[in-house]
Coordinates of C-alpha atoms in Angstrom, one line a residue:
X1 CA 0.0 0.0 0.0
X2 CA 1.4 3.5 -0.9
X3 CA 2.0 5.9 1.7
X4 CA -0.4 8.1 0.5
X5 CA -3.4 5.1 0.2
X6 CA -2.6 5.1 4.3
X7 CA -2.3 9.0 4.3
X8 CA -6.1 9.2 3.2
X9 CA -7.0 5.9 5.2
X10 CA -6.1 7.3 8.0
X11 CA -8.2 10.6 7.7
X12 CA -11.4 8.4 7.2
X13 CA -10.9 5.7 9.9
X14 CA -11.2 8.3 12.3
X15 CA -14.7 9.9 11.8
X16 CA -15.5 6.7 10.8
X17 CA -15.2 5.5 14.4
X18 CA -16.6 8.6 15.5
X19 CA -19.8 7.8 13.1
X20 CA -20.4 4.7 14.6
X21 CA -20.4 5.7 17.9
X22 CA -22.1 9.4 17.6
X23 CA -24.9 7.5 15.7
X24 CA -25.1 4.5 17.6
X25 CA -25.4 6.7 20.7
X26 CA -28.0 8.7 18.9
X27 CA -30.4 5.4 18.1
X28 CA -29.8 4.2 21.8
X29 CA -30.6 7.6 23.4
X30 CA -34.0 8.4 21.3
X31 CA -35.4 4.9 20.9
X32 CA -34.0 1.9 22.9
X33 CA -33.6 3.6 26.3
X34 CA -36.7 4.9 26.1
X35 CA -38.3 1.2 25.5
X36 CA -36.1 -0.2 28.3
X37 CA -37.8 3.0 30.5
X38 CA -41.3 1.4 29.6
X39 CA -40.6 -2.1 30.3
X40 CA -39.0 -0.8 34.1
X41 CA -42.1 1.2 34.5
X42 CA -45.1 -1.7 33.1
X43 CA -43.4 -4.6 34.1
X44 CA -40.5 -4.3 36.5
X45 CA -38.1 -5.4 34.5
X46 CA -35.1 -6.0 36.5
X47 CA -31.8 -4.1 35.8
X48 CA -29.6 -6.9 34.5
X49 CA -32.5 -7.8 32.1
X50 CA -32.7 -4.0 31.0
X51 CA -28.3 -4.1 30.5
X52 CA -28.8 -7.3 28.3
X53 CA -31.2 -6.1 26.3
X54 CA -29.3 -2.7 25.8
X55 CA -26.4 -5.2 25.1
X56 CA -28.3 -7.4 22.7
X57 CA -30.0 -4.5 21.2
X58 CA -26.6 -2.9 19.8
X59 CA -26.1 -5.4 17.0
X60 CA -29.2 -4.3 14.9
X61 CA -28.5 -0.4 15.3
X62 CA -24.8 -0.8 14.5
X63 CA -25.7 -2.0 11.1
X64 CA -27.5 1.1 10.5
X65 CA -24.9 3.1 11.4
X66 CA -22.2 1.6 9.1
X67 CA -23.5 3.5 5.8
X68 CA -23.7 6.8 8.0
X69 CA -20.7 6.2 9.2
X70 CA -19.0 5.7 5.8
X71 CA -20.5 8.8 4.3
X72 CA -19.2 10.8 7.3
X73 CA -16.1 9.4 7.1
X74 CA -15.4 9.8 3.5
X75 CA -17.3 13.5 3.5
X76 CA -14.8 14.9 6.7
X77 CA -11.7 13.2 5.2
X78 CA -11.8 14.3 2.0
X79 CA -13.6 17.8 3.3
X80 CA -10.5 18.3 6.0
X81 CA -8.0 17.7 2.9
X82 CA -10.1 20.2 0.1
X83 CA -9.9 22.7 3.0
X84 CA -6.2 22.6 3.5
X85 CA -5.4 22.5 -0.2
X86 CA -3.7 18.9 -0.2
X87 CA -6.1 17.7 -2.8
X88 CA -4.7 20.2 -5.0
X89 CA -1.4 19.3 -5.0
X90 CA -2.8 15.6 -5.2
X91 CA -4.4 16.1 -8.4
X92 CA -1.4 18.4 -9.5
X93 CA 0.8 15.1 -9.0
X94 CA -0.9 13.7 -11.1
X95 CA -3.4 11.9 -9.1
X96 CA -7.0 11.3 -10.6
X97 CA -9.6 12.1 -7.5
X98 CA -11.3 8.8 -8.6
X99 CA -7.3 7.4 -8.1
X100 CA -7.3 9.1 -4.6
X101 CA -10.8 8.4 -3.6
X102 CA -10.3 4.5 -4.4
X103 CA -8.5 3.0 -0.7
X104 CA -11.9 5.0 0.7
X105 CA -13.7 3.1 -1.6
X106 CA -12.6 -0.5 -1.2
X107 CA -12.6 -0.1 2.1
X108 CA -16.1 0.9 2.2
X109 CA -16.9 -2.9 0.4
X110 CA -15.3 -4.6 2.8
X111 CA -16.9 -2.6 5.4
X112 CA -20.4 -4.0 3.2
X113 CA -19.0 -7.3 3.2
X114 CA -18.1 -8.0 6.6
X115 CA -21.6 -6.5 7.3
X116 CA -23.7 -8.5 5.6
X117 CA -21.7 -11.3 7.6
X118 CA -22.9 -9.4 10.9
X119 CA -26.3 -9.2 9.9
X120 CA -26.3 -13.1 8.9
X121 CA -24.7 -14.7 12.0
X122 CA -25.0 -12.4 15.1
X123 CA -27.9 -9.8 14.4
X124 CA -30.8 -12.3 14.0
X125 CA -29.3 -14.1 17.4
X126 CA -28.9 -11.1 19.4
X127 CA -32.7 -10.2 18.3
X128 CA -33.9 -13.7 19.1
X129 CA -32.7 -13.0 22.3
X130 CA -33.6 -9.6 23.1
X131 CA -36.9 -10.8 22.1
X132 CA -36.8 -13.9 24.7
X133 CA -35.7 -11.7 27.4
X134 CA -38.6 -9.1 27.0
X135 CA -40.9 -12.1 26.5
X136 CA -40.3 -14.8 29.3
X137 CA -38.8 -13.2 31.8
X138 CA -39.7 -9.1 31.4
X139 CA -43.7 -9.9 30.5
X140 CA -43.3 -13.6 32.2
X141 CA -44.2 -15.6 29.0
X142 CA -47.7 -13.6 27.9
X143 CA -48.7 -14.6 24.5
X144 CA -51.9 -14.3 22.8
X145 CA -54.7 -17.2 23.0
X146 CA -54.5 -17.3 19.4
X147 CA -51.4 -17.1 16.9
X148 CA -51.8 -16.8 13.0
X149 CA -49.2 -18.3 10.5
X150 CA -47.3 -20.8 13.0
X151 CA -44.3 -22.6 11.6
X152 CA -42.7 -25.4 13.4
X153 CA -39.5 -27.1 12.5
X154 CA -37.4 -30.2 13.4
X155 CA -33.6 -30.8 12.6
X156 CA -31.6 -33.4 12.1
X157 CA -28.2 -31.4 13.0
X158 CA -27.8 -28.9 10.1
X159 CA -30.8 -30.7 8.0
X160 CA -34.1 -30.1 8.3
X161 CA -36.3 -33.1 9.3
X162 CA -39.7 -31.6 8.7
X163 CA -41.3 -27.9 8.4
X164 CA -44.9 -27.6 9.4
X165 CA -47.1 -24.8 8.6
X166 CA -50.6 -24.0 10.7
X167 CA -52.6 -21.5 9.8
X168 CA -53.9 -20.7 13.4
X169 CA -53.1 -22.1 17.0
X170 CA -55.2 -21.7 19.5
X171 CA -53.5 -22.1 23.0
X172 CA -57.0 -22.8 24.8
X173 CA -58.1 -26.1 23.3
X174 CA -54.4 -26.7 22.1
X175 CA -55.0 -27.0 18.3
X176 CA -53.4 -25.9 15.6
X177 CA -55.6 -25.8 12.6
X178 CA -55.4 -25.9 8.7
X179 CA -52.1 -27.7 8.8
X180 CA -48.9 -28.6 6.0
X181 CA -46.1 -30.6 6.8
X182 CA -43.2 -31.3 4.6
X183 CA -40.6 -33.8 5.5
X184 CA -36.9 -33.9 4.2
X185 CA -34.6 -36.8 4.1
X186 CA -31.1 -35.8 3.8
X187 CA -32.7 -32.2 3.2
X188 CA -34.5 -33.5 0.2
X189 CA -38.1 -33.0 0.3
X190 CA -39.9 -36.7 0.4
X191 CA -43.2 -36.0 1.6
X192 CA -45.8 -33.6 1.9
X193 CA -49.0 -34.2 4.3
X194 CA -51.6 -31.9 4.8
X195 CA -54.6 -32.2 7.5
X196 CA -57.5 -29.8 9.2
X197 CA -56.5 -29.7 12.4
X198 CA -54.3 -31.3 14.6
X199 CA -54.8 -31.7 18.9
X200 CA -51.9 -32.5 21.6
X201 CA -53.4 -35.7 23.3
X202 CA -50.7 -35.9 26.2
X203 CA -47.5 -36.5 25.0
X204 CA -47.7 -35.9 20.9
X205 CA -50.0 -34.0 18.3
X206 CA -52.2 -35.8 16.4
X207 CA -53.4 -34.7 12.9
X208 CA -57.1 -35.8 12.2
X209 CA -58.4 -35.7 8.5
X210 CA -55.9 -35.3 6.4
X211 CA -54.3 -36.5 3.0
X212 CA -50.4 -37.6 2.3
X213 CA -48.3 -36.4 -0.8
X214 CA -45.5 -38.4 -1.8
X215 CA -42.8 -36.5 -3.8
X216 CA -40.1 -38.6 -3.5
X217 CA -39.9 -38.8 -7.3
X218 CA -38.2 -36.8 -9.7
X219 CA -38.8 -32.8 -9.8
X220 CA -41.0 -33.4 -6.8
X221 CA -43.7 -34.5 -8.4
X222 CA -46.3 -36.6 -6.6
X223 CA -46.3 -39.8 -7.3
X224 CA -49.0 -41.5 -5.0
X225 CA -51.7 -40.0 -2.3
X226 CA -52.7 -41.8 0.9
X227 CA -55.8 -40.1 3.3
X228 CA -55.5 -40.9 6.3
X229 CA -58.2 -40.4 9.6
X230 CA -55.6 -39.4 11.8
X231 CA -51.8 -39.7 11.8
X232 CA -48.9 -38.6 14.3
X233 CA -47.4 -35.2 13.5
X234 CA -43.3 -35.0 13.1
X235 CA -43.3 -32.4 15.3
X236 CA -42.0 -32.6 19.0
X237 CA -42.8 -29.0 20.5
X238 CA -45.2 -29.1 23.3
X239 CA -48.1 -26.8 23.0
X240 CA -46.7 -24.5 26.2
X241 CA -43.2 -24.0 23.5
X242 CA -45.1 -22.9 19.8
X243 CA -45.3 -19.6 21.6
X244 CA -41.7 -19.2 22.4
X245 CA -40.6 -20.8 18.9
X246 CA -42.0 -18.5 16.8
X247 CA -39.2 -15.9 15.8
X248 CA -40.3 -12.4 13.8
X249 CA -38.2 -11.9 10.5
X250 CA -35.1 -9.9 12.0
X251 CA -34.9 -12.9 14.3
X252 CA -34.3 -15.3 11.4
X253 CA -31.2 -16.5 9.2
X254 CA -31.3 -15.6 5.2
X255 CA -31.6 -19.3 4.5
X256 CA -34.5 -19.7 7.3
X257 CA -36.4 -16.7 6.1
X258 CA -36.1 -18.4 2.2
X259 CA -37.2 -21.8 3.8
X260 CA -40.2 -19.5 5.5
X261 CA -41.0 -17.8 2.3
X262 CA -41.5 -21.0 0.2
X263 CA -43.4 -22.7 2.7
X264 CA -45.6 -19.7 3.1
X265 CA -45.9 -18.7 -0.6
X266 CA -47.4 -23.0 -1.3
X267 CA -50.0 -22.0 0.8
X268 CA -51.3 -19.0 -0.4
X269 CA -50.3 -16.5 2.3
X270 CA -48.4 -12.7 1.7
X271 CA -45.0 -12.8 1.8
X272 CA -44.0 -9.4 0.4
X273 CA -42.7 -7.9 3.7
X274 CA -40.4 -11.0 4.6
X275 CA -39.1 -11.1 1.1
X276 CA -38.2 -7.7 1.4
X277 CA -36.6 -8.3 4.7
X278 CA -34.7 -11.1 2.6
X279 CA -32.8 -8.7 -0.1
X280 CA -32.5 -6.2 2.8
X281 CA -30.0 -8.5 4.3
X282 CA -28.0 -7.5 0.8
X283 CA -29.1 -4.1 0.2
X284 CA -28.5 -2.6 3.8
X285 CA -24.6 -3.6 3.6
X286 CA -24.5 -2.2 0.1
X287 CA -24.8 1.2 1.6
X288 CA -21.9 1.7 3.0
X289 CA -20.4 1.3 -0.4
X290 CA -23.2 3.9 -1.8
X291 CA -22.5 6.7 1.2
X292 CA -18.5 6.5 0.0
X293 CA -19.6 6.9 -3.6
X294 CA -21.3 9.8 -2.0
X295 CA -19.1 11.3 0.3
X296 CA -16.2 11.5 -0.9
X297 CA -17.1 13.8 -4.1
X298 CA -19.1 15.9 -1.6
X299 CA -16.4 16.6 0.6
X300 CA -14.6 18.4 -2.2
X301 CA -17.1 21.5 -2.2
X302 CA -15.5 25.0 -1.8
X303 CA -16.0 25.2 1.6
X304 CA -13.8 26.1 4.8
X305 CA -16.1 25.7 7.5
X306 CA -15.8 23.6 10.7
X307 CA -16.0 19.7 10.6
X308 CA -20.0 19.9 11.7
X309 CA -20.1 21.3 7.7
X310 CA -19.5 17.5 7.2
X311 CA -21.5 16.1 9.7
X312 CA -24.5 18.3 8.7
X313 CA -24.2 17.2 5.2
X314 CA -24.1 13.9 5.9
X315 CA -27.3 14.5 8.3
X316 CA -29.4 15.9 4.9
X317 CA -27.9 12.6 2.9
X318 CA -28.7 10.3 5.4
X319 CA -32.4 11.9 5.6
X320 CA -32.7 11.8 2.1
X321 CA -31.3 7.7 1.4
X322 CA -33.7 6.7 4.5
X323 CA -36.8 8.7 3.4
X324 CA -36.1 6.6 -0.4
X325 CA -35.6 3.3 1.5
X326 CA -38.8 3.9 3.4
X327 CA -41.2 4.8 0.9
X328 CA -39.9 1.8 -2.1
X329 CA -39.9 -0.4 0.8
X330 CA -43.7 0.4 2.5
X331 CA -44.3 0.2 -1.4
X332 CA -42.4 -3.2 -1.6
X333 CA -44.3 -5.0 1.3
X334 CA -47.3 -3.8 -0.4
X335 CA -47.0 -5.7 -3.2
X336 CA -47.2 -2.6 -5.3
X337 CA -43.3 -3.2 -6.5
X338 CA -40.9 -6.5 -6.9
X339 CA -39.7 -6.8 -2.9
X340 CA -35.9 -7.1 -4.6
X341 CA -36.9 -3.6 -6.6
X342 CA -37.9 -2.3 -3.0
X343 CA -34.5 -3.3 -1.4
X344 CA -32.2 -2.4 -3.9
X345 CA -33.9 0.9 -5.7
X346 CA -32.6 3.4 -3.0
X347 CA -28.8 2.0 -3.3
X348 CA -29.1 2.5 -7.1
X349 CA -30.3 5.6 -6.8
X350 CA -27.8 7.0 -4.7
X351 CA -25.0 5.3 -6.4
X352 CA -26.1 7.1 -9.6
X353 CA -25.9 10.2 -7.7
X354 CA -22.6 9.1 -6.5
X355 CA -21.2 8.2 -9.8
X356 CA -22.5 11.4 -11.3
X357 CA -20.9 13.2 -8.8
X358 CA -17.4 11.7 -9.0
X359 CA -17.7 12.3 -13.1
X360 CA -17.9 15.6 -11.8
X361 CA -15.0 15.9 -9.8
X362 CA -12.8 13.8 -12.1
X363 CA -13.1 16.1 -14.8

C-alpha cells in the first residue's frame, strides 16, 4: 500500500469510528432507552435484564450506522483535505480524485462485506434473544390465546427433518388448525401431508383428517396419495413451546427466512414484507459502499467551515437515502413493487448520484 493510500485511510478511519459511535449513541438515546424506560415502568423489568437487552440491542443499530458512518467518514476526510489545499497538490501530482478516492472506496466494500456477515450470523441471534428476554422473563411468557401463521421445525443437526405450517393455533383447546407438513430426508423434500387440524393428546399431536403427498420422485412430483383419519405429527414441541418458537423476520437467518417464504408462498399466504426483509439483508450492507460513492465527491465542495459542515451534510444525505428506502420499501411490502426492486432501488439511486458526482469531480 502506498503511503499516501494510508495517508487518506487514515483521515477516514477516524470519523469513521466517530460515526459509529455518535450514531449508535444517537439510536440508543432516542429509541432503545426509552423502550427499556417502559418495560421498568409496566413490568418491573429488572436491571440486568434491562443491561442485556441494551447489550443485545446494539447489534441491529450498529448495522444502521455503518453507511452513515462511511459517508461521514469519506465527507470529513476528504472535506479536511479540500480545506487545506492537499487535494490540490494531489491532483497536480498527477493523481485522478477517482485514483485518490479508491483506498476509501474498497474499504467501504469490505466494510459491506463484513456487514452483511454481521447481519447473517450475530444480528438475528442477538434479536432472538432480546426478544426472549422481554418475553419470558420481562412480560413472564404472555402470549396471545391465538397465533396466525405458525411454523414449526425439526432438525436433524444442520438438516431439516420436517417444516410444518398452521394456519392458526389456539392455545386454549391446544389445536393448531389448517395444517402442512413437509418432510426432508437428507434435506431432500420426500413427503408432503396436509390435514384440518391437529390436537396434543398428552404426550404428541395428532393430525385428524388429512391426506399424504408423496414427492419422492423426480422434480418433486407426486407420485402417490394416501388419506388418512388421523396420523402422528413430526413435530416434537409441546403446546406450552409454539409460543416461544415463533421468531419475527429480523430474528431469522437468510436461508430460514427463504425456507419460510417458500413454505408460506405454497400456501397462499403474503410474503412481500419478509421477502423484502430477505434482499435487505444484501441491500442494507451495500450502503456503505453507496454513502463513500457519496461522500467523498461531496467533501470536495469549496468550503472552509468547521468539521459539523461534514456532519450536517451527511445528516441531509442520510435523511434523504432513509426517506427513499422507506417509501420503495412500504411500497415493496405492499406488493405494489418487486420486494428485490424495493431493497435495492434506493442503493441504485444513490449510487447514480454518486457516480454522477465523481464524473464531476474527475473532470
Amino acid at each position: 500500500m502506498r503511503i499516501l493510500d494510508k495517508y487518506i485511510l487514515k483521515e477516514f478511519i477516524g470519523p469513521f469510528f466517530f460515526g459509529v459511535c455518535a450514531f449508535t449513541s444517537i439510536f440508543v438515546g432516542t429509541g432503545t432507552l426509552y423502550r427499556i424506560a417502559n418495560l421498568i415502568n409496566q413490568y418491573g423489568a429488572s436491571l440486568w435484564a434491562a443491561f442485556r437487552i441494551l447489550i443485545l440491542a446494539l447489534p441491529s443499530i450498529i448495522v444502521i450506522t455503518f453507511p452513515m458512518s462511511v459517508l461521514l467518514g469519506s465527507l470529513m476526510a476528504f472535506g479536511r483535505m479540500s480545506a487545506a489545499s492537499e487535494i490540490i497538490v494531489m491532483r497536480s501530482g498527477g493523481q485522478s480524485f477517482l485514483r485518490l478516492a479508491m483506498p476509501v472506496f474498497i474499504t467501504a466494500f469490505c466494510i459491506s462485506l463484513g456487514t452483511t456477515a454481521f447481519n447473517e450470523f450475530v444480528v438475528p441471534k442477538a434479536n432472538n434473544a432480546y426478544n426472549r428476554i422481554i418475553n419470558e422473563e420481562v412480560k413472564t411468557g404472555a402470549h396471545p390465546a391465538t397465533q396466525d401463521h405458525v411454523i414449526l421445525k425439526n432438525t436433524d443437526g444442520a438438516d431439516i427433518s420436517s417444516l410444518m405450517y398452521a394456519r392458526q393455533y389456539d392455545s386454549r383447546e391446544q389445536r393448531l388448525k389448517d395444517l402442512t407438513v413437509q418432510e426432508f430426508e437428507n434435506d431432500v423434500l420426500m413427503r408432503v401431508e396436509k390435514a384440518d387440524f391437529a390436537e396434543w393428546e398428552g404426550d404428541k399431536w395428532v393430525m385428524h383428517k388429512g391426506v399424504i403427498y408423496d414427492v419422492s420422485g423426480e422434480n418433486e412430483q407426486v407420485t402417490r396419495t394416501m388419506t388418512f383419519t388421523s396420523q402422528t405429527l413430526p413435530i416434537s414441541q409441546r403446546p406450552n413451546k409454539i409460543a416461544q418458537s415463533q421468531k419475527k423476520p429480523d430474528e431469522l437467518t437468510i436461508r430460514e427466512l427463504r425456507e419460510q417464504i417458500k413454505l408460506l408462498d405454497n400456501n397462499s399466504v403474503d410474503t412481500n414484507k419478509m421477502k423484502v426483509e430477505m434482499f435487505n439483508r444484501f441491500a442494507m450492507p451495500l450502503a456503505s459502499l453507496v454513502c463513500a460513492l457519496v461522500g467523498a465527491p461531496l467533501g470536495l465542495q469549496k468550503q472552509r467551515g468547521s468539521s459539523s459542515i461534514g456532519f450536517g451534510i451527511s445528516v441531509v444525505v442520510i435523511f434523504i437515502y432513509y426517506s427513499i428506502m422507506t417509501v420503495f420499501n412500504a411500497l415493496g411490502n405492499g406488493g405494489r413493487i418487486p420486494p428485490y426492486v424495493a431493497a435495492f432501488m434506493p442503493d441504485l439511486i444513490t449510487g447514480l448520484a454518486g457516480i454522477y458526482l465523481i464524473y464531476k469531480k474527475s473532470r
